[in-house]
Amino acid sequence: MAASTATRPAELTVDAATLIADIEAYLAQQAPKTAHPLVTKTTAQLVAEALAVPEAELVTAAPVLQAPARWWRIIPDWALALTPARRLHGAGRPVTVQQHLELTALVLEQYGHHRGGLRSRGGARCILGAQAVLYRLGYGDEETAEAAGQAMQNVLRRRGIEADYHAWNDQPGRTQAEALQLIREATQASNG
C-alpha cells in the first residue's frame, strides 16, 4: 500500500496519532483521484479558511490526549472516538470502499493480526477489528464498512469459501499475510 513506507515490526507499538498520521497521508495521496478537479485545497485548508484560523493552529486547537503509545493500543475501541482526528472530522470523514479496504490493511500492518476476537490484549486486530478502528477514528461509516466486508466476502465466495470473512479470519493457522491478501484482492475487485 502506498501510504505505508515500510511494514513495522510486530513488537513496535503504534499509537493512535501515528496511525492517524499514516491514514491522513494515504488520504492526501488519494485526494487528486477522488476530489473534484477544481478543488485544489485540502479539507484542513478549507476548514481553516472558513474559520479564519491558520491551518497549523486548527490541527492543534483541540486538546490532545497524551498517553503512552501502548495505552492507545490497549484501550477499548470506543475510546478511539476521543482522538483528535475524530473530533476534527466530527461524525466521520467519508472514504470510498477501496480506501476503506486499503486502510484496513494499514491497520493490520501497524497493529498486527489477531484471530479469535476483534483484538488481542496487546492491540493486534482481526480484519473486522481493523475495520472497527477505522470507524471509531471517524474514517468512513457503517455502509462503507459493510460494502468493504461484502467485497471481501465476494472474494472468498470466488475461492469457494462460504464462511463469513470474519469467521475465515479466526480459523486456526490464519496468518497476517493471508488476511492482507484477502483485503488486497477485495481492493482490486472494488477498483475494477
Tab-separated table of C-alpha atoms in Angstrom:
chain	number	residue	atom	x	y	z
A	1	MET	CA	0.000	0.000	0.000
A	2	ALA	CA	1.302	3.419	-0.899
A	3	ALA	CA	0.787	5.131	2.467
A	4	SER	CA	2.898	2.732	4.458
A	5	THR	CA	6.561	3.361	3.795
A	6	ALA	CA	7.549	0.103	5.439
A	7	THR	CA	5.886	-2.647	7.391
A	8	ARG	CA	6.557	-2.032	11.062
A	9	PRO	CA	7.888	-4.896	13.187
A	10	ALA	CA	5.187	-6.587	15.286
A	11	GLU	CA	6.915	-5.625	18.547
A	12	LEU	CA	6.798	-1.908	17.701
A	13	THR	CA	3.901	-0.213	19.420
A	14	VAL	CA	1.782	2.063	17.289
A	15	ASP	CA	-0.238	4.784	18.887
A	16	ALA	CA	-3.382	6.352	17.508
A	17	ALA	CA	-1.520	9.520	16.480
A	18	THR	CA	0.870	7.503	14.300
A	19	LEU	CA	-1.992	5.576	12.736
A	20	ILE	CA	-3.975	8.767	12.117
A	21	ALA	CA	-0.935	10.430	10.526
A	22	ASP	CA	-0.482	7.444	8.193
A	23	ILE	CA	-4.195	7.407	7.324
A	24	GLU	CA	-4.173	11.151	6.623
A	25	ALA	CA	-1.040	10.774	4.460
A	26	TYR	CA	-2.729	8.000	2.491
A	27	LEU	CA	-5.923	10.033	2.031
A	28	ALA	CA	-3.903	13.075	0.968
A	29	GLN	CA	-2.307	10.953	-1.763
A	30	GLN	CA	-5.765	9.815	-2.833
A	31	ALA	CA	-7.281	13.313	-2.902
A	32	PRO	CA	-6.394	14.154	-6.507
A	33	LYS	CA	-8.114	10.932	-7.598
A	34	THR	CA	-11.289	11.485	-5.598
A	35	ALA	CA	-11.718	15.268	-5.337
A	36	HIS	CA	-13.348	17.413	-7.960
A	37	PRO	CA	-10.651	18.706	-10.347
A	38	LEU	CA	-11.482	22.311	-9.489
A	39	VAL	CA	-10.880	21.745	-5.768
A	40	THR	CA	-7.209	22.375	-5.097
A	41	LYS	CA	-7.230	22.858	-1.319
A	42	THR	CA	-7.166	20.172	1.343
A	43	THR	CA	-10.068	19.759	3.740
A	44	ALA	CA	-7.939	21.171	6.568
A	45	GLN	CA	-7.096	24.233	4.461
A	46	LEU	CA	-10.765	24.834	3.593
A	47	VAL	CA	-11.855	24.450	7.228
A	48	ALA	CA	-9.046	26.739	8.418
A	49	GLU	CA	-10.006	29.317	5.816
A	50	ALA	CA	-13.683	29.092	6.760
A	51	LEU	CA	-12.889	29.524	10.423
A	52	ALA	CA	-10.211	32.155	9.722
A	53	VAL	CA	-7.756	30.074	11.726
A	54	PRO	CA	-4.314	29.201	10.384
A	55	GLU	CA	-4.156	25.541	9.349
A	56	ALA	CA	-1.328	24.771	11.798
A	57	GLU	CA	-3.421	26.096	14.680
A	58	LEU	CA	-6.508	24.183	13.556
A	59	VAL	CA	-4.785	20.828	13.920
A	60	THR	CA	-3.569	21.669	17.429
A	61	ALA	CA	-6.577	23.712	18.559
A	62	ALA	CA	-8.378	20.745	20.139
A	63	PRO	CA	-6.810	19.407	23.335
A	64	VAL	CA	-4.855	16.257	22.558
A	65	LEU	CA	-4.881	13.342	24.941
A	66	GLN	CA	-1.261	12.482	25.659
A	67	ALA	CA	-0.765	8.866	26.559
A	68	PRO	CA	1.914	6.249	26.168
A	69	ALA	CA	1.837	4.565	22.753
A	70	ARG	CA	0.965	1.173	24.238
A	71	TRP	CA	-2.037	2.695	26.007
A	72	TRP	CA	-3.632	3.673	22.682
A	73	ARG	CA	-3.327	0.057	21.542
A	74	ILE	CA	-4.974	-1.463	24.594
A	75	ILE	CA	-7.731	0.998	25.485
A	76	PRO	CA	-11.251	-0.031	24.439
A	77	ASP	CA	-12.104	0.770	20.832
A	78	TRP	CA	-14.868	3.177	21.858
A	79	ALA	CA	-12.161	5.435	23.345
A	80	LEU	CA	-10.656	5.895	19.873
A	81	ALA	CA	-13.579	8.234	19.202
A	82	LEU	CA	-11.869	10.661	21.622
A	83	THR	CA	-8.863	11.114	19.324
A	84	PRO	CA	-8.174	14.449	17.654
A	85	ALA	CA	-8.958	13.062	14.181
A	86	ARG	CA	-12.461	12.043	15.240
A	87	ARG	CA	-13.076	15.441	16.841
A	88	LEU	CA	-11.719	17.243	13.761
A	89	HIS	CA	-13.911	15.307	11.326
A	90	GLY	CA	-16.989	15.157	13.544
A	91	ALA	CA	-19.320	12.325	12.610
A	92	GLY	CA	-16.830	10.920	10.162
A	93	ARG	CA	-14.670	11.536	7.151
A	94	PRO	CA	-16.025	9.910	4.011
A	95	VAL	CA	-13.824	7.291	2.395
A	96	THR	CA	-14.523	5.027	-0.571
A	97	VAL	CA	-14.819	1.265	-0.240
A	98	GLN	CA	-11.410	0.910	-1.889
A	99	GLN	CA	-9.872	3.386	0.560
A	100	HIS	CA	-11.539	1.614	3.487
A	101	LEU	CA	-10.025	-1.687	2.385
A	102	GLU	CA	-6.563	-0.192	1.925
A	103	LEU	CA	-6.777	1.488	5.327
A	104	THR	CA	-7.920	-1.805	6.880
A	105	ALA	CA	-4.704	-3.351	5.554
A	106	LEU	CA	-2.747	-0.427	7.034
A	107	VAL	CA	-4.265	-1.047	10.482
A	108	LEU	CA	-3.361	-4.757	10.292
A	109	GLU	CA	0.174	-3.919	9.197
A	110	GLN	CA	0.650	-1.472	12.064
A	111	TYR	CA	-1.287	-3.100	14.906
A	112	GLY	CA	-0.645	-6.713	13.934
A	113	HIS	CA	-3.038	-9.535	13.034
A	114	HIS	CA	-5.205	-11.387	15.545
A	115	ARG	CA	-7.502	-14.411	15.380
A	116	GLY	CA	-10.326	-15.345	17.715
A	117	GLY	CA	-11.672	-11.900	18.581
A	118	LEU	CA	-11.713	-8.310	17.450
A	119	ARG	CA	-8.421	-7.630	19.211
A	120	SER	CA	-5.742	-9.106	21.394
A	121	ARG	CA	-4.691	-7.716	24.771
A	122	GLY	CA	-1.630	-6.258	23.043
A	123	GLY	CA	-3.736	-4.404	20.461
A	124	ALA	CA	-3.441	-6.688	17.401
A	125	ARG	CA	-6.665	-6.752	15.355
A	126	CYS	CA	-8.596	-9.160	13.205
A	127	ILE	CA	-9.966	-7.864	9.907
A	128	LEU	CA	-13.275	-6.860	11.495
A	129	GLY	CA	-11.404	-5.278	14.418
A	130	ALA	CA	-9.297	-3.237	11.986
A	131	GLN	CA	-12.498	-2.023	10.336
A	132	ALA	CA	-13.823	-1.059	13.776
A	133	VAL	CA	-10.683	1.008	14.437
A	134	LEU	CA	-11.295	2.988	11.241
A	135	TYR	CA	-14.946	3.549	12.098
A	136	ARG	CA	-14.140	4.637	15.665
A	137	LEU	CA	-11.475	7.032	14.402
A	138	GLY	CA	-14.071	8.582	12.081
A	139	TYR	CA	-12.907	7.249	8.712
A	140	GLY	CA	-15.968	6.124	6.776
A	141	ASP	CA	-19.330	4.987	8.032
A	142	GLU	CA	-21.180	1.722	8.613
A	143	GLU	CA	-22.323	1.499	4.992
A	144	THR	CA	-18.742	1.793	3.730
A	145	ALA	CA	-17.527	-0.840	6.203
A	146	GLU	CA	-20.368	-3.177	5.202
A	147	ALA	CA	-19.625	-2.703	1.489
A	148	ALA	CA	-15.939	-3.434	2.149
A	149	GLY	CA	-16.961	-6.554	4.070
A	150	GLN	CA	-19.130	-7.613	1.143
A	151	ALA	CA	-16.174	-7.135	-1.225
A	152	MET	CA	-14.074	-9.458	0.958
A	153	GLN	CA	-16.983	-11.900	1.162
A	154	ASN	CA	-17.203	-11.932	-2.647
A	155	VAL	CA	-13.503	-12.813	-2.909
A	156	LEU	CA	-13.993	-15.719	-0.521
A	157	ARG	CA	-17.022	-16.948	-2.478
A	158	ARG	CA	-14.985	-16.884	-5.700
A	159	ARG	CA	-12.499	-19.095	-3.883
A	160	GLY	CA	-15.334	-21.478	-2.966
A	161	ILE	CA	-15.358	-20.469	0.714
A	162	GLU	CA	-18.777	-19.871	2.249
A	163	ALA	CA	-17.613	-18.806	5.738
A	164	ASP	CA	-18.077	-15.155	6.683
A	165	TYR	CA	-14.835	-13.222	6.224
A	166	HIS	CA	-14.532	-12.586	9.965
A	167	ALA	CA	-15.019	-16.304	10.706
A	168	TRP	CA	-12.488	-17.130	7.978
A	169	ASN	CA	-10.042	-14.729	9.677
A	170	ASP	CA	-10.461	-16.553	13.002
A	171	GLN	CA	-9.656	-20.028	11.694
A	172	PRO	CA	-6.639	-21.680	13.360
A	173	GLY	CA	-3.427	-21.036	11.486
A	174	ARG	CA	-4.737	-17.998	9.588
A	175	THR	CA	-1.805	-15.655	9.019
A	176	GLN	CA	-1.487	-11.924	8.626
A	177	ALA	CA	-0.211	-12.458	5.076
A	178	GLU	CA	-3.391	-14.388	4.178
A	179	ALA	CA	-5.615	-11.713	5.720
A	180	LEU	CA	-3.761	-8.970	3.842
A	181	GLN	CA	-4.019	-10.957	0.601
A	182	LEU	CA	-7.801	-11.209	1.018
A	183	ILE	CA	-8.053	-7.460	1.643
A	184	ARG	CA	-5.868	-6.653	-1.370
A	185	GLU	CA	-7.877	-8.935	-3.668
A	186	ALA	CA	-11.073	-7.237	-2.476
A	187	THR	CA	-9.429	-3.857	-3.102
A	188	GLN	CA	-8.567	-4.865	-6.666
A	189	ALA	CA	-12.114	-6.129	-7.250
A	190	SER	CA	-13.668	-2.918	-5.864
A	191	ASN	CA	-11.377	-0.849	-8.093
A	192	GLY	CA	-12.334	-2.576	-11.321
